[in-house]
Every structure is written in C-alpha cells, then in structure tokens.
Amino acid sequence: MSWSTRELAELAGTTLKTVRYYHRIGLLDEPERAHNGYKRYRVEHLIRLLRIRRLVDLGVPLSEIPAMAGSDEHTEQTLRALDEELRASIERQQRMRDELALILRRRSLVDLPPGYDGNVEGMPEEERSLMMIFSTVLDPATMASLHALQPASRPAVQTEFDELPADADDATRQRVAEALAPIARDQYEAQPGLLDAKTWKALTKPVVLHGVVDLYNPAQLDVLQRVNALLGLNPPEETS
C-alpha cells in the first residue's frame, strides 16, 4: 500500500503544503519514488505524520518535536511546560471573562482600570481618565488603595469641585478647598501608603502632572493646590 503526497495529506487531515513544509524542515522523511518519479508514501510515513499532527494539535512547537522522538525525559519536560502555559493561559482568559461580565453589567467600568467593580456612575469623566493615567505609574496594590477610597455616594462638595467653572472667584475657590481638605485628610489617614515616598514619586511623574493639567481647568487646579497647602503636604523623604 502506498499513497501520493496529496493522498497522504488527506488521510492525515492536513494539506499538501504542510506535508512539503515538514519535508523541508526535516520533520518528515522523504519517501522513495516510483519508476515514474512520483513520491510513494507508506504506512510508516502516515504514522509519523499523524504523530506530528497530534503533537501540533496539542500545541507542541515544531522545533521541539525532533528531540521528543528520542527522549522520554524531554517529552515529559516539553509536555509539562506546555501544560503550565495552558494553565496560566486559561486562568488569564477566565479573569478576562470575569472582567467582561462585570463590564457588561456596569458599562461605565470600561473607562476605568481593572479592579473597579463598585458603583462609579457618579464619577466624572476627568476622574475616570485620571485613574487610567494613574494605572500607568502605580502598582496594583496602590491602585487598590485608590479604589477603596471611592465613596458609596459622592460628597456634594466633590460634585461642586467637578462642576467648578474656570472663572470661579477667589472666595469660592477657598471655600471649596476648605471643604475638600477634611475629606482628603480622612482618605490619607485611611490609606497612609498613598503618602509614602514611592507613591509620591510616581504621582509626580510628567505623565501624571500633564494629565492633571489637561483634565482640570485653572480654578480646579488652584483648588487642588490650596487643599495641599491646607494639609501641609510635602514630598516625603525617601529611605535607602
């Protein structure tokens, strides 16, 4: 019993191009040719091709297959490594599915970094954008601290700050700053890690500073500076 290249490919459930490629990279031996010059494949070629296809379907790289043929130890190592990759991939995809399910329930979360799962309907666009920028410089633990500070309901003064016009007068700016300062102080006391040197350094990177300047108007920026002054916030000293 012998087959042509096309017949072999059909039997193995692959393509003519794939069989020729396996020949070219040395995975599949070339068969003898009939008197008319055509290749004639036999059972051993079919078995070899089926085994190659089996490993490929399992995700084994073609480059690993030759070594697996002559070493049970190498075969086990390759398969265990592949199994670990698949486990990690499945976990990652499950996390993605969980997050997608959450976003489908609360569409507003698509504009926020991973980990925000509460009611953030009242969070303005500027703050959502700032959270996205923070996620580029802060580690997951610090982002979780910021997430924990999101109130169940937005304070009225925070809404006033969100809507503060650029031409707000000095008295209004000072009043809003004095109302925001106690809220900010309570937040820092609840999450003291937000004031450590590492976080402070991250939050003063150019990408964050440019983001704040672009997202908030001059009156809002002035209020934020006044809040910092009222709290007496200074850059903490880094420890070696």
Short mmCIF file of C-alpha atoms in Angstrom, two decimals:
data_model
loop_
_atom_site.label_atom_id
_atom_site.label_comp_id
_atom_site.label_asym_id
_atom_site.label_seq_id
_atom_site.Cartn_x
_atom_site.Cartn_y
_atom_site.Cartn_z
CA MET A 1 0.00 0.00 0.00
CA SER A 2 1.37 3.41 -0.94
CA TRP A 3 -0.03 6.90 -1.41
CA SER A 4 0.77 10.06 -3.27
CA THR A 5 1.59 13.26 -1.35
CA ARG A 6 -1.96 14.54 -1.81
CA GLU A 7 -3.46 11.24 -0.66
CA LEU A 8 -1.21 11.18 2.41
CA ALA A 9 -2.22 14.72 3.32
CA GLU A 10 -5.91 13.85 3.03
CA LEU A 11 -5.51 10.73 5.16
CA ALA A 12 -3.74 12.73 7.88
CA GLY A 13 -6.25 15.59 7.74
CA THR A 14 -3.71 18.18 6.66
CA THR A 15 -2.63 19.92 3.47
CA LEU A 16 -0.19 19.29 0.66
CA LYS A 17 1.65 22.47 1.62
CA THR A 18 2.05 21.27 5.21
CA VAL A 19 3.50 17.90 4.17
CA ARG A 20 6.02 19.65 1.92
CA TYR A 21 6.92 22.03 4.73
CA TYR A 22 7.55 19.12 7.11
CA HIS A 23 9.86 17.65 4.50
CA ARG A 24 11.71 20.96 4.17
CA ILE A 25 12.39 21.33 7.91
CA GLY A 26 13.30 17.67 8.34
CA LEU A 27 10.31 16.52 10.39
CA LEU A 28 9.11 14.02 7.82
CA ASP A 29 11.48 11.85 5.80
CA GLU A 30 11.25 11.92 2.03
CA PRO A 31 9.84 8.64 0.65
CA GLU A 32 11.20 6.62 -2.20
CA ARG A 33 9.94 7.46 -5.66
CA ALA A 34 8.18 5.15 -8.06
CA HIS A 35 9.59 4.46 -11.53
CA ASN A 36 7.60 7.39 -12.87
CA GLY A 37 9.31 9.78 -10.42
CA TYR A 38 6.32 10.32 -8.13
CA LYS A 39 6.70 10.04 -4.37
CA ARG A 40 5.14 6.95 -2.85
CA TYR A 41 4.35 7.17 0.85
CA ARG A 42 3.93 4.09 3.01
CA VAL A 43 2.39 3.28 6.38
CA GLU A 44 5.41 4.49 8.37
CA HIS A 45 5.10 7.93 6.74
CA LEU A 46 1.41 8.11 7.58
CA ILE A 47 2.05 7.13 11.21
CA ARG A 48 4.85 9.68 11.51
CA LEU A 49 2.66 12.42 10.03
CA LEU A 50 -0.27 11.53 12.29
CA ARG A 51 2.00 11.70 15.33
CA ILE A 52 3.34 15.08 14.24
CA ARG A 53 -0.20 16.36 13.77
CA ARG A 54 -1.17 15.03 17.19
CA LEU A 55 1.64 16.95 18.88
CA VAL A 56 0.93 20.10 16.86
CA ASP A 57 -2.74 19.96 17.85
CA LEU A 58 -1.63 19.80 21.50
CA GLY A 59 0.36 22.99 20.98
CA VAL A 60 3.86 21.49 20.87
CA PRO A 61 6.20 23.74 18.83
CA LEU A 62 7.57 22.10 15.69
CA SER A 63 11.10 22.82 16.90
CA GLU A 64 10.56 20.55 19.94
CA ILE A 65 9.22 17.54 18.06
CA PRO A 66 12.54 16.04 16.82
CA ALA A 67 14.01 15.94 20.35
CA MET A 68 10.84 14.36 21.71
CA ALA A 69 11.18 11.43 19.35
CA GLY A 70 14.34 10.17 21.02
CA SER A 71 13.90 11.07 24.68
CA ASP A 72 11.08 10.22 27.05
CA GLU A 73 12.53 12.68 29.56
CA HIS A 74 12.50 15.52 27.02
CA THR A 75 8.97 14.57 26.00
CA GLU A 76 7.75 14.80 29.59
CA GLN A 77 9.52 18.13 30.17
CA THR A 78 8.03 19.59 27.00
CA LEU A 79 4.52 18.40 27.79
CA ARG A 80 4.69 19.62 31.40
CA ALA A 81 5.92 23.04 30.27
CA LEU A 82 3.10 23.18 27.74
CA ASP A 83 0.59 22.17 30.40
CA GLU A 84 1.81 25.00 32.66
CA GLU A 85 1.48 27.51 29.81
CA LEU A 86 -2.05 26.33 29.16
CA ARG A 87 -2.95 26.57 32.84
CA ALA A 88 -1.71 30.15 33.00
CA SER A 89 -3.49 31.00 29.75
CA ILE A 90 -6.78 29.53 30.99
CA GLU A 91 -6.52 31.49 34.25
CA ARG A 92 -5.80 34.70 32.33
CA GLN A 93 -8.72 34.13 29.99
CA GLN A 94 -11.02 33.35 32.92
CA ARG A 95 -10.01 36.65 34.54
CA MET A 96 -10.77 38.39 31.26
CA ARG A 97 -14.19 36.72 31.10
CA ASP A 98 -14.94 37.72 34.70
CA GLU A 99 -13.97 41.31 33.96
CA LEU A 100 -16.02 41.36 30.75
CA ALA A 101 -19.03 40.04 32.66
CA LEU A 102 -18.60 42.84 35.19
CA ILE A 103 -18.30 45.48 32.47
CA LEU A 104 -21.39 44.14 30.71
CA ARG A 105 -23.30 44.65 33.97
CA ARG A 106 -21.80 48.11 34.54
CA ARG A 107 -20.78 49.63 31.21
CA SER A 108 -19.19 52.62 32.97
CA LEU A 109 -16.33 50.38 34.16
CA VAL A 110 -14.92 50.08 30.64
CA ASP A 111 -13.41 53.56 31.16
CA LEU A 112 -11.62 52.55 34.37
CA PRO A 113 -8.61 50.33 35.19
CA PRO A 114 -9.13 46.71 36.29
CA GLY A 115 -10.28 46.34 39.88
CA TYR A 116 -13.03 48.96 39.87
CA ASP A 117 -16.17 46.97 40.49
CA GLY A 118 -18.36 49.23 42.59
CA ASN A 119 -20.89 51.90 41.75
CA VAL A 120 -18.92 54.60 39.91
CA GLU A 121 -21.78 56.13 37.96
CA GLY A 122 -21.22 59.49 39.62
CA MET A 123 -17.51 59.61 38.85
CA PRO A 124 -16.90 62.36 36.25
CA GLU A 125 -15.04 61.77 33.00
CA GLU A 126 -11.99 63.72 34.24
CA GLU A 127 -11.55 61.48 37.28
CA ARG A 128 -12.02 58.32 35.25
CA SER A 129 -9.35 59.49 32.84
CA LEU A 130 -7.04 60.32 35.73
CA MET A 131 -7.49 56.83 37.17
CA MET A 132 -6.42 55.39 33.81
CA ILE A 133 -3.30 57.57 33.88
CA PHE A 134 -2.56 56.55 37.48
CA SER A 135 -2.66 52.89 36.40
CA THR A 136 0.41 53.50 34.20
CA VAL A 137 2.60 54.55 37.14
CA LEU A 138 1.12 52.87 40.23
CA ASP A 139 1.38 49.22 41.22
CA PRO A 140 -1.79 47.10 41.66
CA ALA A 141 -1.70 47.41 45.46
CA THR A 142 -1.68 51.22 45.33
CA MET A 143 -4.41 51.23 42.69
CA ALA A 144 -6.44 49.02 45.04
CA SER A 145 -5.95 51.65 47.78
CA LEU A 146 -7.33 54.34 45.46
CA HIS A 147 -10.22 52.08 44.59
CA ALA A 148 -11.00 51.57 48.29
CA LEU A 149 -11.36 55.34 48.71
CA GLN A 150 -14.25 55.62 46.26
CA PRO A 151 -17.27 56.66 48.35
CA ALA A 152 -20.63 54.96 48.08
CA SER A 153 -22.13 58.37 47.33
CA ARG A 154 -20.23 61.38 46.05
CA PRO A 155 -19.99 64.29 48.57
CA ALA A 156 -21.75 67.47 47.48
CA VAL A 157 -18.53 69.49 47.64
CA GLN A 158 -16.84 66.97 45.34
CA THR A 159 -19.62 67.49 42.81
CA GLU A 160 -19.20 71.25 43.22
CA PHE A 161 -15.49 70.85 42.50
CA ASP A 162 -16.28 68.73 39.43
CA GLU A 163 -18.51 71.50 38.10
CA LEU A 164 -16.35 74.44 39.20
CA PRO A 165 -16.08 76.98 36.34
CA ALA A 166 -12.66 78.18 35.22
CA ASP A 167 -13.51 81.75 36.24
CA ALA A 168 -14.66 80.90 39.78
CA ASP A 169 -13.77 83.73 42.16
CA ASP A 170 -11.18 83.53 44.93
CA ALA A 171 -13.73 83.18 47.73
CA THR A 172 -15.43 80.23 46.01
CA ARG A 173 -12.11 78.51 45.41
CA GLN A 174 -11.09 78.89 49.04
CA ARG A 175 -14.45 77.67 50.31
CA VAL A 176 -14.33 74.55 48.11
CA ALA A 177 -10.72 73.87 49.12
CA GLU A 178 -11.57 74.16 52.84
CA ALA A 179 -14.49 71.76 52.38
CA LEU A 180 -12.39 69.25 50.43
CA ALA A 181 -9.40 69.29 52.81
CA PRO A 182 -11.05 67.25 55.63
CA ILE A 183 -12.21 64.67 53.10
CA ALA A 184 -8.71 64.37 51.66
CA ARG A 185 -7.23 64.14 55.18
CA ASP A 186 -9.57 61.28 56.09
CA GLN A 187 -8.63 59.50 52.88
CA TYR A 188 -4.91 59.78 53.57
CA GLU A 189 -5.44 58.55 57.11
CA ALA A 190 -7.40 55.57 55.76
CA GLN A 191 -4.71 54.79 53.17
CA PRO A 192 -1.39 56.18 54.54
CA GLY A 193 0.54 54.34 51.83
CA LEU A 194 -0.63 57.00 49.37
CA LEU A 195 1.75 59.43 51.07
CA ASP A 196 4.87 57.27 51.04
CA ALA A 197 7.89 58.29 49.00
CA LYS A 198 7.42 55.67 46.30
CA THR A 199 3.81 56.65 45.60
CA TRP A 200 4.58 60.37 45.81
CA LYS A 201 7.38 59.95 43.29
CA ALA A 202 5.07 58.03 40.93
CA LEU A 203 2.32 60.64 41.21
CA THR A 204 4.72 63.45 40.34
CA LYS A 205 5.89 61.89 37.09
CA PRO A 206 5.40 64.05 33.98
CA VAL A 207 2.63 61.85 32.57
CA VAL A 208 0.55 62.38 35.73
CA LEU A 209 1.27 66.09 36.01
CA HIS A 210 0.45 66.68 32.34
CA GLY A 211 -2.72 64.64 32.75
CA VAL A 212 -3.90 66.70 35.73
CA VAL A 213 -3.19 69.98 33.93
CA ASP A 214 -5.02 68.84 30.79
CA LEU A 215 -8.03 67.39 32.62
CA TYR A 216 -8.77 70.19 35.09
CA ASN A 217 -9.40 73.87 34.49
CA PRO A 218 -7.35 76.66 36.18
CA ALA A 219 -9.82 77.12 39.03
CA GLN A 220 -9.85 73.39 39.82
CA LEU A 221 -6.04 73.25 39.72
CA ASP A 222 -5.91 76.19 42.11
CA VAL A 223 -8.32 74.42 44.48
CA LEU A 224 -6.13 71.29 44.45
CA GLN A 225 -3.07 73.39 45.30
CA ARG A 226 -4.97 75.05 48.14
CA VAL A 227 -6.03 71.65 49.51
CA ASN A 228 -2.39 70.52 49.55
CA ALA A 229 -1.41 73.73 51.33
CA LEU A 230 -4.16 73.30 53.93
CA LEU A 231 -3.00 69.73 54.59
CA GLY A 232 0.63 70.82 54.70
CA LEU A 233 1.60 68.12 52.23
CA ASN A 234 5.31 68.00 51.44
CA PRO A 235 7.28 65.42 49.46
CA PRO A 236 8.27 62.64 51.92
CA GLU A 237 11.92 61.73 52.26
CA GLU A 238 12.98 58.53 50.56
CA THR A 239 14.62 55.90 52.70
CA SER A 240 17.55 53.92 51.35
#
